[in-house]
Amino acid sequence: MSMQDFLCGDTIKVRWINSGVTPTTLIAATYTGSETMVDSAAMVSSGDGHYYHLHTISNTPGYYVAQTLATIGGKPYKNRTAYRAVLMDVN
């Protein structure tokens, strides 16, 4: 599995796409490697089954997991993506 690096302080767009059904609940959350939640919000619909959440990368370098949790027909659906927050030195 490949892992993306993002610069500390950057903003990324967490996406969830399902044009076939509308979820009753759709949440985006981000956790540290030790499972501490650092961000959580309801996702925003941009139409046609596309949802997003703008997440600002932590200023603390390390490993994180961005997760979406949808509830469809009373059942939970998860999608998790690991990433690494890094500091970039300018010489």
PDB file of C-alpha atoms in Angstrom:
ATOM      1  CA  MET A   1       0.000   0.000   0.000  1.00  0.00           C
ATOM      2  CA  SER A   2       1.409   3.398  -0.939  1.00  0.00           C
ATOM      3  CA  MET A   3       1.077   6.350   1.409  1.00  0.00           C
ATOM      4  CA  GLN A   4       0.912   9.998   0.418  1.00  0.00           C
ATOM      5  CA  ASP A   5       2.965  12.706   2.088  1.00  0.00           C
ATOM      6  CA  PHE A   6       1.389  16.121   2.729  1.00  0.00           C
ATOM      7  CA  LEU A   7       3.051  19.250   4.068  1.00  0.00           C
ATOM      8  CA  CYS A   8       2.028  20.268   7.577  1.00  0.00           C
ATOM      9  CA  GLY A   9      -0.619  22.985   7.374  1.00  0.00           C
ATOM     10  CA  ASP A  10      -1.829  22.094   3.855  1.00  0.00           C
ATOM     11  CA  THR A  11      -5.543  21.609   3.164  1.00  0.00           C
ATOM     12  CA  ILE A  12      -6.722  18.450   1.415  1.00  0.00           C
ATOM     13  CA  LYS A  13     -10.140  17.406   0.147  1.00  0.00           C
ATOM     14  CA  VAL A  14     -11.440  14.125   1.603  1.00  0.00           C
ATOM     15  CA  ARG A  15     -13.956  12.644  -0.881  1.00  0.00           C
ATOM     16  CA  TRP A  16     -16.785  10.113  -0.819  1.00  0.00           C
ATOM     17  CA  ILE A  17     -18.631   9.243  -4.023  1.00  0.00           C
ATOM     18  CA  ASN A  18     -21.722   7.079  -4.409  1.00  0.00           C
ATOM     19  CA  SER A  19     -24.171   8.201  -7.065  1.00  0.00           C
ATOM     20  CA  GLY A  20     -26.459   5.205  -6.493  1.00  0.00           C
ATOM     21  CA  VAL A  21     -27.789   5.989  -3.006  1.00  0.00           C
ATOM     22  CA  THR A  22     -27.965   8.865  -0.522  1.00  0.00           C
ATOM     23  CA  PRO A  23     -26.479   8.084   2.906  1.00  0.00           C
ATOM     24  CA  THR A  24     -28.462   8.952   6.031  1.00  0.00           C
ATOM     25  CA  THR A  25     -25.218   9.970   7.767  1.00  0.00           C
ATOM     26  CA  LEU A  26     -21.838  10.848   6.290  1.00  0.00           C
ATOM     27  CA  ILE A  27     -18.930  11.866   8.521  1.00  0.00           C
ATOM     28  CA  ALA A  28     -15.248  12.527   7.830  1.00  0.00           C
ATOM     29  CA  ALA A  29     -12.764  12.086  10.681  1.00  0.00           C
ATOM     30  CA  THR A  30      -8.982  12.099  10.995  1.00  0.00           C
ATOM     31  CA  TYR A  31      -7.008  10.128  13.584  1.00  0.00           C
ATOM     32  CA  THR A  32      -3.388  10.016  14.703  1.00  0.00           C
ATOM     33  CA  GLY A  33      -1.443   6.763  14.592  1.00  0.00           C
ATOM     34  CA  SER A  34      -2.487   6.177  18.221  1.00  0.00           C
ATOM     35  CA  GLU A  35      -6.207   6.526  17.296  1.00  0.00           C
ATOM     36  CA  THR A  36      -6.693  10.006  18.786  1.00  0.00           C
ATOM     37  CA  MET A  37      -9.264  11.984  16.769  1.00  0.00           C
ATOM     38  CA  VAL A  38      -7.879  15.303  15.507  1.00  0.00           C
ATOM     39  CA  ASP A  39     -10.703  16.394  13.170  1.00  0.00           C
ATOM     40  CA  SER A  40     -14.323  15.442  12.545  1.00  0.00           C
ATOM     41  CA  ALA A  41     -17.151  16.972  10.494  1.00  0.00           C
ATOM     42  CA  ALA A  42     -20.218  16.173   8.438  1.00  0.00           C
ATOM     43  CA  MET A  43     -19.349  15.955   4.761  1.00  0.00           C
ATOM     44  CA  VAL A  44     -20.769  18.484   2.294  1.00  0.00           C
ATOM     45  CA  SER A  45     -22.736  17.425  -0.792  1.00  0.00           C
ATOM     46  CA  SER A  46     -21.550  18.836  -4.091  1.00  0.00           C
ATOM     47  CA  GLY A  47     -24.326  17.093  -6.046  1.00  0.00           C
ATOM     48  CA  ASP A  48     -24.849  13.816  -7.911  1.00  0.00           C
ATOM     49  CA  GLY A  49     -23.661  11.642  -5.001  1.00  0.00           C
ATOM     50  CA  HIS A  50     -20.350  13.477  -4.542  1.00  0.00           C
ATOM     51  CA  TYR A  51     -19.404  14.590  -1.017  1.00  0.00           C
ATOM     52  CA  TYR A  52     -16.319  16.278   0.404  1.00  0.00           C
ATOM     53  CA  HIS A  53     -14.684  17.601   3.572  1.00  0.00           C
ATOM     54  CA  LEU A  54     -11.804  20.083   3.587  1.00  0.00           C
ATOM     55  CA  HIS A  55      -9.238  18.879   6.098  1.00  0.00           C
ATOM     56  CA  THR A  56      -6.218  20.904   7.253  1.00  0.00           C
ATOM     57  CA  ILE A  57      -3.150  18.738   7.810  1.00  0.00           C
ATOM     58  CA  SER A  58      -1.829  18.902  11.367  1.00  0.00           C
ATOM     59  CA  ASN A  59       1.232  21.017  12.129  1.00  0.00           C
ATOM     60  CA  THR A  60       2.654  17.988  13.949  1.00  0.00           C
ATOM     61  CA  PRO A  61       4.604  15.639  11.654  1.00  0.00           C
ATOM     62  CA  GLY A  62       3.544  12.006  11.821  1.00  0.00           C
ATOM     63  CA  TYR A  63       1.209   9.340  10.496  1.00  0.00           C
ATOM     64  CA  TYR A  64      -2.545   9.907  10.249  1.00  0.00           C
ATOM     65  CA  VAL A  65      -5.677   8.187   8.934  1.00  0.00           C
ATOM     66  CA  ALA A  66      -8.462  10.071   7.162  1.00  0.00           C
ATOM     67  CA  GLN A  67     -11.727   8.112   7.438  1.00  0.00           C
ATOM     68  CA  THR A  68     -15.186   8.491   5.969  1.00  0.00           C
ATOM     69  CA  LEU A  69     -18.119   6.749   7.637  1.00  0.00           C
ATOM     70  CA  ALA A  70     -21.430   6.517   5.792  1.00  0.00           C
ATOM     71  CA  THR A  71     -24.656   4.948   7.017  1.00  0.00           C
ATOM     72  CA  ILE A  72     -26.768   3.454   4.237  1.00  0.00           C
ATOM     73  CA  GLY A  73     -29.856   1.387   4.994  1.00  0.00           C
ATOM     74  CA  GLY A  74     -28.811   1.233   8.645  1.00  0.00           C
ATOM     75  CA  LYS A  75     -25.424  -0.323   7.817  1.00  0.00           C
ATOM     76  CA  PRO A  76     -22.014   1.364   8.264  1.00  0.00           C
ATOM     77  CA  TYR A  77     -19.592   1.798   5.360  1.00  0.00           C
ATOM     78  CA  LYS A  78     -16.006   2.882   6.097  1.00  0.00           C
ATOM     79  CA  ASN A  79     -13.198   4.060   3.902  1.00  0.00           C
ATOM     80  CA  ARG A  80      -9.774   4.746   5.474  1.00  0.00           C
ATOM     81  CA  THR A  81      -6.713   6.343   3.886  1.00  0.00           C
ATOM     82  CA  ALA A  82      -3.359   6.638   5.634  1.00  0.00           C
ATOM     83  CA  TYR A  83      -1.086   9.601   5.038  1.00  0.00           C
ATOM     84  CA  ARG A  84       2.003  11.212   6.523  1.00  0.00           C
ATOM     85  CA  ALA A  85       2.307  14.885   7.555  1.00  0.00           C
ATOM     86  CA  VAL A  86       5.828  16.169   6.900  1.00  0.00           C
ATOM     87  CA  LEU A  87       7.799  19.366   7.459  1.00  0.00           C
ATOM     88  CA  MET A  88       9.684  20.709   4.473  1.00  0.00           C
ATOM     89  CA  ASP A  89      12.962  22.505   5.085  1.00  0.00           C
ATOM     90  CA  VAL A  90      13.871  25.304   2.705  1.00  0.00           C
ATOM     91  CA  ASN A  91      17.582  25.827   2.148  1.00  0.00           C
TER      92      ASN A  91
END
